[in-house]
Coordinates of N, CA and C and ligand atoms in Angstrom, one line a residue:
M1 N -17.3 2.8 -12.5 CA -16.1 3.1 -13.3 C -14.8 2.9 -12.6
H2 N -14.7 3.4 -11.3 CA -13.5 3.1 -10.6 C -13.2 1.6 -10.5
D3 N -14.3 0.9 -10.3 CA -14.1 -0.6 -10.1 C -13.5 -1.2 -11.4
E4 N -14.0 -0.8 -12.5 CA -13.4 -1.3 -13.8 C -11.9 -1.0 -13.9
L5 N -11.6 0.2 -13.5 CA -10.1 0.6 -13.6 C -9.3 -0.1 -12.6
K6 N -9.9 -0.4 -11.4 CA -9.2 -1.2 -10.4 C -8.9 -2.6 -10.9
K7 N -10.0 -3.1 -11.5 CA -9.9 -4.5 -12.1 C -8.7 -4.6 -13.1
K8 N -8.7 -3.6 -14.0 CA -7.7 -3.6 -15.0 C -6.3 -3.6 -14.4
A9 N -6.1 -2.7 -13.4 CA -4.8 -2.6 -12.7 C -4.5 -3.9 -12.0
G10 N -5.4 -4.5 -11.3 CA -5.2 -5.7 -10.5 C -4.8 -6.8 -11.4
W11 N -5.5 -7.0 -12.6 CA -5.2 -8.1 -13.5 C -3.9 -7.9 -14.2
A12 N -3.5 -6.6 -14.4 CA -2.2 -6.3 -15.1 C -1.0 -6.7 -14.3
A13 N -1.2 -6.8 -13.0 CA -0.1 -7.2 -12.1 C 0.3 -8.6 -12.3
L14 N -0.6 -9.4 -12.9 CA -0.3 -10.8 -13.1 C 1.0 -11.0 -13.9
K15 N 1.3 -10.0 -14.8 CA 2.5 -10.1 -15.6 C 3.8 -10.1 -14.8
Y16 N 3.7 -9.7 -13.6 CA 4.9 -9.6 -12.8 C 5.1 -10.8 -11.9
V17 N 4.1 -11.8 -12.0 CA 4.2 -13.0 -11.1 C 5.1 -14.0 -11.9
T18 N 6.0 -14.6 -11.1 CA 6.9 -15.6 -11.7 C 6.5 -16.9 -11.1
S19 N 6.5 -18.0 -12.0 CA 6.2 -19.3 -11.5 C 7.2 -19.8 -10.5
G20 N 6.7 -20.6 -9.5 CA 7.6 -21.1 -8.5 C 8.0 -20.2 -7.4
T21 N 7.3 -19.1 -7.3 CA 7.7 -18.1 -6.2 C 6.6 -17.9 -5.2
I22 N 6.9 -17.2 -4.2 CA 5.9 -16.8 -3.2 C 5.6 -15.3 -3.4
I23 N 4.3 -15.0 -3.4 CA 3.9 -13.6 -3.8 C 3.4 -12.9 -2.5
G24 N 3.9 -11.6 -2.4 CA 3.4 -10.8 -1.3 C 2.1 -10.1 -1.8
V25 N 1.0 -10.2 -1.0 CA -0.3 -9.7 -1.4 C -0.8 -8.7 -0.4
G26 N -1.2 -7.6 -0.9 CA -1.7 -6.5 0.0 C -3.2 -6.6 0.3
T27 N -3.8 -5.4 0.5 CA -5.2 -5.4 1.0 C -6.0 -4.3 0.3
G28 N -7.3 -4.6 0.1 CA -8.1 -3.5 -0.5 C -8.9 -4.1 -1.7
S29 N -9.7 -3.2 -2.2 CA -10.6 -3.6 -3.3 C -9.8 -3.9 -4.6
T30 N -8.8 -3.1 -4.9 CA -8.0 -3.4 -6.1 C -7.3 -4.7 -5.9
I31 N -6.8 -5.0 -4.7 CA -6.1 -6.2 -4.5 C -7.0 -7.4 -4.6
S32 N -8.2 -7.2 -4.3 CA -9.2 -8.3 -4.4 C -9.2 -8.8 -5.9
Y33 N -9.1 -7.8 -6.8 CA -9.0 -8.2 -8.3 C -7.7 -8.9 -8.6
F34 N -6.6 -8.5 -7.9 CA -5.4 -9.1 -8.2 C -5.4 -10.6 -7.6
I35 N -6.1 -10.8 -6.5 CA -6.2 -12.1 -6.0 C -7.0 -13.0 -6.9
D36 N -8.1 -12.5 -7.5 CA -8.9 -13.2 -8.5 C -8.0 -13.6 -9.6
A37 N -7.1 -12.7 -10.1 CA -6.2 -13.0 -11.2 C -5.2 -14.0 -10.8
L38 N -4.7 -13.9 -9.6 CA -3.7 -14.9 -9.1 C -4.2 -16.3 -9.0
A39 N -5.5 -16.4 -8.7 CA -6.1 -17.7 -8.6 C -6.1 -18.4 -10.0
S40 N -6.0 -17.6 -11.1 CA -6.0 -18.2 -12.4 C -4.7 -19.0 -12.7
M41 N -3.7 -18.7 -11.8 CA -2.4 -19.4 -12.0 C -1.9 -20.0 -10.7
K42 N -2.9 -20.3 -9.8 CA -2.5 -20.8 -8.5 C -1.7 -22.0 -8.4
H43 N -1.7 -22.9 -9.4 CA -0.9 -24.1 -9.4 C 0.5 -23.8 -9.8
E44 N 0.8 -22.6 -10.3 CA 2.2 -22.3 -10.7 C 3.0 -21.6 -9.6
I45 N 2.3 -21.1 -8.5 CA 3.0 -20.4 -7.5 C 3.1 -21.3 -6.2
I46 N 4.1 -21.0 -5.3 CA 4.2 -21.8 -4.1 C 3.1 -21.4 -3.1
G47 N 2.9 -20.1 -3.0 CA 1.9 -19.6 -2.1 C 2.0 -18.1 -2.0
A48 N 1.4 -17.5 -0.9 CA 1.4 -16.1 -0.7 C 1.7 -15.7 0.7
V49 N 2.2 -14.5 1.0 CA 2.1 -13.9 2.3 C 1.2 -12.7 2.1
S50 N 0.4 -12.5 3.2 CA -0.7 -11.5 3.0 C -0.6 -10.5 4.1
S51 N -1.1 -9.3 3.8 CA -1.0 -8.1 4.7 C -2.2 -8.0 5.6
S52 N -3.2 -8.9 5.5 CA -4.4 -8.8 6.3 C -5.2 -10.1 6.4
E53 N -6.0 -10.2 7.4 CA -6.8 -11.4 7.6 C -7.8 -11.5 6.4
T54 N -8.3 -10.3 6.0 CA -9.3 -10.3 4.9 C -8.6 -10.9 3.6
S55 N -7.4 -10.4 3.3 CA -6.8 -11.0 2.0 C -6.4 -12.4 2.2
S56 N -6.0 -12.8 3.4 CA -5.7 -14.2 3.7 C -6.9 -15.1 3.4
A57 N -8.1 -14.6 3.9 CA -9.3 -15.4 3.7 C -9.6 -15.6 2.3
R58 N -9.5 -14.5 1.5 CA -9.8 -14.6 0.1 C -8.8 -15.5 -0.7
L59 N -7.5 -15.4 -0.3 CA -6.5 -16.3 -0.9 C -6.9 -17.8 -0.6
Q60 N -7.2 -18.0 0.7 CA -7.4 -19.4 1.1 C -8.7 -19.9 0.5
A61 N -9.7 -19.1 0.3 CA -10.9 -19.5 -0.4 C -10.6 -20.0 -1.8
Y62 N -9.6 -19.5 -2.4 CA -9.2 -20.0 -3.7 C -8.2 -21.2 -3.7
G63 N -7.9 -21.5 -2.4 CA -7.0 -22.7 -2.3 C -5.5 -22.3 -2.5
I64 N -5.2 -21.0 -2.3 CA -3.8 -20.5 -2.4 C -3.2 -20.6 -1.0
P65 N -2.1 -21.3 -0.8 CA -1.6 -21.4 0.6 C -1.1 -20.1 1.1
V66 N -1.4 -19.7 2.3 CA -1.0 -18.5 2.9 C 0.1 -18.8 3.9
M67 N 1.3 -18.2 3.7 CA 2.5 -18.6 4.5 C 2.8 -17.5 5.5
D68 N 3.5 -17.9 6.6 CA 4.0 -17.0 7.6 C 5.3 -16.3 7.0
L69 N 5.3 -15.0 7.1 CA 6.5 -14.2 6.5 C 7.8 -14.7 7.2
N70 N 7.7 -15.1 8.4 CA 8.9 -15.5 9.1 C 9.5 -16.8 8.5
D71 N 8.7 -17.5 7.7 CA 9.2 -18.7 7.1 C 9.7 -18.5 5.7
V72 N 9.7 -17.2 5.3 CA 10.0 -16.9 3.9 C 11.3 -16.1 3.8
N73 N 12.3 -16.6 3.1 CA 13.5 -15.8 3.1 C 13.6 -14.8 1.9
I74 N 13.0 -15.2 0.8 CA 13.0 -14.3 -0.4 C 11.6 -14.0 -0.8
L75 N 11.3 -12.7 -1.0 CA 10.0 -12.3 -1.5 C 10.4 -11.4 -2.7
S76 N 10.2 -11.9 -3.9 CA 10.6 -11.1 -5.0 C 9.6 -10.1 -5.4
L77 N 8.3 -10.3 -5.1 CA 7.2 -9.4 -5.6 C 6.2 -9.2 -4.5
Y78 N 5.9 -7.9 -4.3 CA 4.7 -7.5 -3.5 C 3.8 -6.7 -4.3
V79 N 2.5 -7.0 -4.3 CA 1.5 -6.3 -5.1 C 0.5 -5.7 -4.1
D80 N 0.3 -4.4 -4.1 CA -0.6 -3.7 -3.2 C -1.2 -2.5 -3.8
G81 N -2.3 -2.0 -3.2 CA -2.9 -0.8 -3.7 C -2.4 0.4 -2.9
A82 N -3.0 1.5 -3.1 CA -2.7 2.8 -2.4 C -3.9 3.7 -2.4
D83 N -3.9 4.6 -1.4 CA -4.9 5.6 -1.4 C -4.5 6.9 -2.2
E84 N -3.2 7.1 -2.3 CA -2.6 8.1 -3.1 C -1.2 7.7 -3.6
I85 N -0.8 8.1 -4.8 CA 0.5 7.9 -5.3 C 1.0 9.1 -6.0
N86 N 2.2 9.5 -5.8 CA 2.8 10.7 -6.5 C 3.7 10.2 -7.6
K87 N 4.3 11.2 -8.3 CA 5.2 10.8 -9.5 C 6.5 10.1 -9.0
Q88 N 6.9 10.3 -7.8 CA 8.1 9.6 -7.3 C 7.7 8.2 -6.8
L89 N 6.5 7.8 -7.0 CA 5.9 6.5 -6.5 C 6.0 6.4 -5.0
Q90 N 5.8 7.5 -4.3 CA 5.6 7.5 -2.9 C 4.1 7.5 -2.7
M91 N 3.7 6.9 -1.5 CA 2.3 6.6 -1.4 C 1.8 7.0 0.0
I92 N 0.4 7.2 0.1 CA -0.3 7.1 1.3 C -1.1 5.9 1.3
K93 N -1.0 5.1 2.3 CA -1.7 3.8 2.4 C -2.3 3.7 3.8
G94 N -3.2 2.7 4.0 CA -3.8 2.5 5.3 C -5.3 2.8 5.4
G95 N -5.9 3.1 4.2 CA -7.3 3.3 4.2 C -8.1 2.0 4.7
G96 N -7.5 0.9 4.5 CA -8.1 -0.4 5.0 C -7.5 -0.8 6.3
A97 N -6.7 0.1 6.9 CA -6.1 -0.2 8.3 C -5.1 -1.3 8.3
A98 N -4.5 -1.7 7.2 CA -3.6 -2.8 7.2 C -2.1 -2.3 7.0
L99 N -1.9 -1.0 7.3 CA -0.6 -0.3 6.9 C 0.6 -1.0 7.5
T100 N 0.5 -1.5 8.8 CA 1.7 -2.0 9.4 C 2.2 -3.3 8.7
R101 N 1.3 -4.2 8.5 CA 1.7 -5.4 7.8 C 2.1 -5.1 6.4
E102 N 1.5 -4.1 5.8 CA 1.8 -3.7 4.4 C 3.3 -3.2 4.4
K103 N 3.6 -2.4 5.4 CA 5.0 -1.8 5.4 C 6.0 -2.9 5.6
I104 N 5.7 -3.9 6.5 CA 6.6 -5.0 6.7 C 6.9 -5.8 5.4
I105 N 5.8 -6.1 4.8 CA 6.0 -7.0 3.5 C 6.7 -6.1 2.5
A106 N 6.4 -4.8 2.4 CA 7.1 -4.0 1.4 C 8.6 -3.9 1.7
A107 N 8.9 -3.9 3.0 CA 10.3 -3.8 3.4 C 11.1 -5.1 2.9
V108 N 10.4 -6.2 3.0 CA 11.0 -7.5 2.7 C 11.2 -7.7 1.2
S109 N 10.3 -7.1 0.4 CA 10.2 -7.5 -1.0 C 11.2 -6.8 -1.9
D110 N 11.6 -7.5 -2.9 CA 12.6 -6.9 -3.9 C 11.8 -5.9 -4.8
C111 N 10.6 -6.2 -5.1 CA 9.9 -5.3 -6.1 C 8.5 -5.1 -5.6
F112 N 8.1 -3.8 -5.4 CA 6.8 -3.4 -5.0 C 6.0 -2.9 -6.2
V113 N 5.0 -3.6 -6.6 CA 4.1 -3.2 -7.7 C 2.8 -2.6 -7.1
C114 N 2.6 -1.3 -7.3 CA 1.4 -0.7 -6.8 C 0.3 -0.6 -7.8
V115 N -0.9 -1.1 -7.5 CA -2.0 -1.1 -8.4 C -3.1 -0.2 -8.0
V116 N -3.4 0.8 -8.8 CA -4.4 1.8 -8.5 C -5.2 2.2 -9.7
D117 N -6.4 2.8 -9.5 CA -7.1 3.4 -10.6 C -6.6 4.9 -10.6
S118 N -6.9 5.6 -11.7 CA -6.2 6.9 -12.0 C -6.6 7.9 -11.0
S119 N -7.7 7.7 -10.3 CA -8.1 8.8 -9.3 C -7.1 8.9 -8.1
K120 N -6.2 7.9 -8.0 CA -5.3 7.9 -6.9 C -4.0 8.7 -7.2
Q121 N -3.8 9.1 -8.4 CA -2.6 9.8 -8.8 C -2.7 11.3 -8.4
V122 N -1.6 11.8 -7.7 CA -1.6 13.1 -7.2 C -0.2 13.8 -7.5
D123 N -0.2 15.1 -7.6 CA 1.1 15.8 -7.7 C 1.8 15.8 -6.3
T124 N 1.0 16.2 -5.3 CA 1.5 16.2 -4.0 C 0.6 15.4 -3.1
L125 N 1.2 14.6 -2.3 CA 0.5 13.7 -1.3 C -0.3 14.6 -0.3
G126 N -1.4 14.1 0.2 CA -2.1 14.8 1.3 C -3.5 15.2 1.0
R127 N -4.0 14.8 -0.1 CA -5.5 15.1 -0.4 C -6.3 14.3 0.6
V128 N -5.9 13.0 0.8 CA -6.5 12.2 1.8 C -5.8 12.3 3.1
P129 N -6.5 12.0 4.3 CA -5.8 12.0 5.5 C -4.8 10.9 5.6
L130 N -3.7 11.1 6.5 CA -2.7 10.2 6.6 C -3.0 9.3 7.8
P131 N -3.1 7.9 7.5 CA -3.4 7.0 8.7 C -2.2 6.7 9.5
V132 N -2.4 6.7 10.8 CA -1.3 6.3 11.7 C -1.8 5.2 12.6
E133 N -1.1 4.1 12.7 CA -1.5 3.0 13.6 C -0.8 3.3 15.0
V134 N -1.6 3.3 16.0 CA -1.1 3.7 17.4 C -1.5 2.7 18.4
I135 N -0.6 2.4 19.4 CA -0.9 1.6 20.5 C -2.1 2.3 21.3
P136 N -3.1 1.6 21.6 CA -4.3 2.2 22.2 C -4.1 3.2 23.4
M137 N -3.2 2.8 24.3 CA -3.0 3.7 25.5 C -2.2 5.0 25.1
A138 N -1.6 5.0 24.0 CA -0.9 6.2 23.6 C -1.7 7.1 22.7
R139 N -3.0 6.8 22.5 CA -3.8 7.6 21.5 C -3.8 9.1 21.8
A140 N -4.1 9.5 23.0 CA -4.2 11.0 23.3 C -2.8 11.6 23.2
Y141 N -1.8 10.9 23.7 CA -0.4 11.5 23.6 C 0.0 11.7 22.2
V142 N -0.1 10.6 21.4 CA 0.3 10.7 20.0 C -0.5 11.8 19.2
A143 N -1.8 11.9 19.5 CA -2.6 12.9 18.9 C -2.1 14.3 19.2
R144 N -1.7 14.5 20.5 CA -1.1 15.9 20.8 C 0.2 16.1 20.0
Q145 N 1.0 15.1 19.9 CA 2.3 15.3 19.1 C 2.0 15.5 17.7
L146 N 1.0 14.9 17.1 CA 0.7 15.1 15.7 C 0.2 16.5 15.5
I147 N -0.5 17.1 16.5 CA -1.0 18.5 16.4 C 0.3 19.4 16.4
R148 N 1.3 19.0 17.2 CA 2.5 19.8 17.2 C 3.2 19.8 15.9
L149 N 3.0 18.7 15.1 CA 3.6 18.6 13.8 C 2.8 19.3 12.7
G150 N 1.7 19.9 13.2 CA 0.9 20.7 12.2 C -0.4 20.0 11.7
G151 N -0.6 18.8 12.2 CA -1.7 18.0 11.7 C -3.0 18.1 12.5
R152 N -4.1 17.6 12.0 CA -5.4 17.5 12.8 C -5.8 16.1 12.8
P153 N -5.4 15.4 13.9 CA -5.8 13.9 13.9 C -7.2 13.6 14.3
E154 N -7.8 12.6 13.6 CA -9.1 12.2 14.0 C -9.1 10.7 14.3
Y155 N -9.7 10.3 15.4 CA -9.7 8.9 15.8 C -10.7 8.1 14.8
R156 N -10.2 7.1 14.2 CA -11.1 6.3 13.3 C -12.0 5.4 14.2
Q157 N -13.2 5.8 14.3 CA -14.2 5.1 15.2 C -14.4 3.7 14.8
N158 N -14.5 2.8 15.8 CA -14.9 1.4 15.6 C -13.9 0.6 14.8
V159 N -12.7 1.0 14.7 CA -11.7 0.2 13.9 C -10.6 -0.2 14.8
V160 N -10.4 -1.5 14.9 CA -9.2 -2.1 15.6 C -8.4 -2.9 14.5
T161 N -7.1 -2.6 14.4 CA -6.3 -3.2 13.4 C -6.1 -4.7 13.7
D162 N -5.6 -5.4 12.7 CA -5.3 -6.9 12.9 C -4.3 -7.1 14.0
N163 N -3.6 -6.0 14.4 CA -2.6 -6.1 15.4 C -3.2 -5.6 16.8
G164 N -4.5 -5.3 16.8 CA -5.1 -4.9 18.1 C -4.9 -3.4 18.4
N165 N -4.6 -2.6 17.4 CA -4.3 -1.2 17.7 C -5.4 -0.3 17.1
I166 N -5.2 1.0 17.3 CA -6.2 2.0 16.8 C -5.6 2.8 15.6
I167 N -6.4 3.5 14.9 CA -5.9 4.4 13.8 C -6.3 5.8 14.0
L168 N -5.3 6.7 13.9 CA -5.6 8.1 13.8 C -5.4 8.6 12.4
D169 N -6.4 9.2 11.8 CA -6.3 9.8 10.5 C -6.0 11.2 10.6
V170 N -4.9 11.6 10.0 CA -4.3 13.0 10.2 C -4.5 13.9 9.0
Y171 N -5.2 15.0 9.2 CA -5.5 15.9 8.1 C -4.5 17.1 8.2
H172 N -4.4 17.8 7.1 CA -3.6 19.1 7.0 C -2.2 19.0 7.3
L173 N -1.5 17.9 7.2 CA -0.1 17.9 7.4 C 0.6 18.4 6.2
N174 N 1.8 19.0 6.4 CA 2.6 19.5 5.2 C 3.3 18.3 4.7
M175 N 3.1 18.0 3.4 CA 3.7 16.8 2.9 C 4.8 17.1 1.9
S176 N 5.4 18.3 2.0 CA 6.4 18.7 1.0 C 7.7 17.9 1.1
H177 N 7.9 17.3 2.3 CA 9.1 16.5 2.5 C 8.7 15.2 3.1
P178 N 8.1 14.3 2.3 CA 7.5 13.1 2.8 C 8.4 12.1 3.5
I179 N 9.7 12.0 3.1 CA 10.6 11.1 3.8 C 10.9 11.6 5.2
Q180 N 11.1 12.9 5.3 CA 11.3 13.5 6.7 C 10.1 13.3 7.5
L181 N 8.9 13.6 7.0 CA 7.7 13.5 7.7 C 7.5 12.0 8.2
E182 N 7.8 11.1 7.3 CA 7.6 9.7 7.7 C 8.5 9.3 8.9
K183 N 9.7 9.8 8.8 CA 10.7 9.6 10.0 C 10.2 10.2 11.2
S184 N 9.7 11.5 11.1 CA 9.3 12.2 12.4 C 8.1 11.5 13.0
I185 N 7.1 11.0 12.2 CA 6.0 10.4 12.8 C 6.3 9.0 13.4
N186 N 7.1 8.3 12.6 CA 7.6 7.0 13.1 C 8.3 7.1 14.4
A187 N 9.0 8.2 14.7 CA 9.8 8.4 15.9 C 8.9 8.7 17.1
L188 N 7.6 9.0 17.0 CA 6.8 9.3 18.1 C 6.6 8.0 18.9
T189 N 6.8 8.1 20.2 CA 6.5 7.0 21.1 C 5.0 6.6 21.1
G190 N 4.7 5.4 20.9 CA 3.3 4.9 20.8 C 2.9 4.7 19.4
V191 N 3.6 5.3 18.4 CA 3.2 5.0 17.0 C 3.8 3.7 16.6
V192 N 2.9 2.9 16.0 CA 3.4 1.6 15.4 C 3.9 1.8 14.0
T193 N 3.1 2.5 13.2 CA 3.5 2.7 11.8 C 2.7 3.9 11.3
V194 N 3.4 4.7 10.4 CA 2.7 5.7 9.7 C 2.4 5.2 8.3
G195 N 1.3 5.6 7.7 CA 0.9 5.1 6.4 C 1.5 5.8 5.2
L196 N 2.6 6.5 5.5 CA 3.4 7.2 4.5 C 4.5 6.3 4.0
F197 N 4.4 5.9 2.7 CA 5.4 5.0 2.1 C 6.3 5.8 1.2
A198 N 7.2 6.6 1.8 CA 8.1 7.5 1.1 C 9.5 6.9 1.0
H199 N 10.0 6.5 2.1 CA 11.4 5.9 2.2 C 11.4 4.7 1.3
R200 N 10.4 3.8 1.5 CA 10.3 2.6 0.6 C 9.0 2.8 -0.2
G201 N 9.1 3.5 -1.3 CA 8.0 3.6 -2.2 C 7.8 2.4 -3.1
A202 N 7.0 2.6 -4.1 CA 6.8 1.5 -5.1 C 7.9 1.5 -6.1
D203 N 8.1 0.4 -6.7 CA 9.1 0.3 -7.8 C 8.4 0.4 -9.2
V204 N 7.1 0.0 -9.2 CA 6.3 0.1 -10.4 C 4.9 0.5 -10.0
A205 N 4.3 1.4 -10.8 CA 2.9 1.7 -10.6 C 2.1 1.2 -11.8
L206 N 1.0 0.5 -11.6 CA 0.1 0.1 -12.7 C -1.2 0.9 -12.4
I207 N -1.5 1.8 -13.4 CA -2.6 2.7 -13.2 C -3.7 2.5 -14.2
G208 N -4.8 2.0 -13.6 CA -5.9 1.7 -14.5 C -6.6 2.9 -15.1
R209 N -6.6 3.0 -16.4 CA -7.2 4.1 -17.1 C -8.2 3.6 -18.1
A210 N -9.1 4.5 -18.6 CA -10.1 4.0 -19.6 C -9.4 3.4 -20.8
Q211 N -8.2 4.0 -21.2 CA -7.5 3.6 -22.4 C -6.7 2.3 -22.2
G212 N -6.4 1.9 -21.0 CA -5.5 0.8 -20.7 C -4.9 0.9 -19.4
V213 N -3.7 0.3 -19.2 CA -3.0 0.4 -17.9 C -1.7 1.1 -18.2
Q214 N -1.6 2.2 -17.5 CA -0.3 3.0 -17.5 C 0.7 2.4 -16.6
V215 N 1.9 2.2 -17.1 CA 3.0 1.6 -16.3 C 4.0 2.6 -16.0
I216 N 4.2 2.9 -14.8 CA 5.3 3.9 -14.4 C 6.3 3.1 -13.6
T217 N 7.6 3.2 -14.2 CA 8.7 2.4 -13.5 C 9.7 3.4 -12.9
K218 N 10.1 3.1 -11.7 CA 11.1 4.0 -11.1 C 12.4 3.3 -11.5
T219 N 13.2 4.1 -12.2 CA 14.5 3.5 -12.5 C 15.5 3.5 -11.4
T220 N 16.4 2.7 -11.3 CA 17.4 2.7 -10.2 C 18.5 3.7 -10.4
Q221 N 18.7 4.1 -11.7 CA 19.9 4.9 -12.0 C 19.6 6.4 -11.8
N222 N 18.3 6.8 -12.1 CA 18.0 8.2 -11.8 C 16.5 8.2 -11.5
S223 N 16.0 9.4 -11.2 CA 14.6 9.5 -10.7 C 13.6 9.7 -11.8
D224 N 14.1 9.6 -13.1 CA 13.1 9.7 -14.2 C 12.2 8.5 -14.2
N225 N 11.0 8.8 -14.7 CA 10.0 7.7 -14.8 C 9.7 7.4 -16.3
I226 N 9.6 6.1 -16.5 CA 9.2 5.7 -17.9 C 7.7 5.5 -18.0
I227 N 7.1 6.0 -18.9 CA 5.6 5.9 -19.0 C 5.3 5.3 -20.4
F228 N 4.5 4.3 -20.4 CA 4.0 3.7 -21.6 C 2.6 3.0 -21.3
Y229 N 2.0 2.7 -22.4 CA 0.7 2.0 -22.2 C 0.8 0.6 -22.7
S230 N 0.1 -0.3 -22.0 CA 0.1 -1.7 -22.5 C -1.4 -2.2 -22.4
D231 N -1.6 -3.3 -23.0 CA -3.0 -3.9 -22.9 C -3.2 -4.5 -21.5
A232 N -4.3 -4.3 -20.9 CA -4.6 -4.8 -19.6 C -4.9 -6.3 -19.7
Ligands
LIG1 C1 -5.2 -0.8 2.9 C2 -4.5 0.0 1.8 C3 -5.1 -0.1 0.5 O1 -4.1 -0.5 -0.4 C4 -5.7 1.2 0.1 O2 -6.6 1.6 1.1 C5 -6.3 1.2 -1.3 O3 -7.5 0.4 -1.3 P1 -8.5 0.2 -2.5 O4 -7.8 -0.7 -3.5 O5 -9.7 -0.4 -1.9 O6 -8.8 1.6 -3.1 O7 -3.6 0.7 2.0 O8 -4.6 -0.5 4.2

């Protein structure tokens, strides 16, 4: 069931792809469906930048050119999944350990479209642990600092990120002020990135539901969200 909803959301993101552009592509099972969809119009786009080796391999298998972000000046669209998303379109990401590259591409992009199934929607972030990418030699130090912030960090066993670092998954953090928490964790020496996407959240969320795809758009003028349904 989740897979069907992920597929709907992934394919719905195709509507945001403009011919003649380079597309930012994230990581995960929902994004695999988006890559399948993107392949159906691969001759219309210039190529993609990707947030992981896994997504790059899938794109290349379809013959979609994968470009270096340093060679790209404008990225109008980034499509990625999330482990949780709230009403303000802030997210927890990093379940697939690709959070750092995801955050870099999100920072460069004009529009971040988040594709999820409905199980990922929450009122308050924090049901899932918060991934933090850490330089290996700083693991114990960062873990102690995360405990001081009220969290319970767990070392993700047998995982090395594409950047050669480790992941701490942090439980029990107070997420009532996500932007402040993101800043505090990013400021810890040895932290590469925290998987809290609060400062730069998504601009649009496409949420796969049994009835269709719910589109939530964050307006630039106020914090109200527009909700409607469209065919997936
Ligand atoms: C990878 C991510 C993914 O976007 C997140 O884990 C969601 O994955 P899926 O689409 O498989 O549920 O942040 O680092």
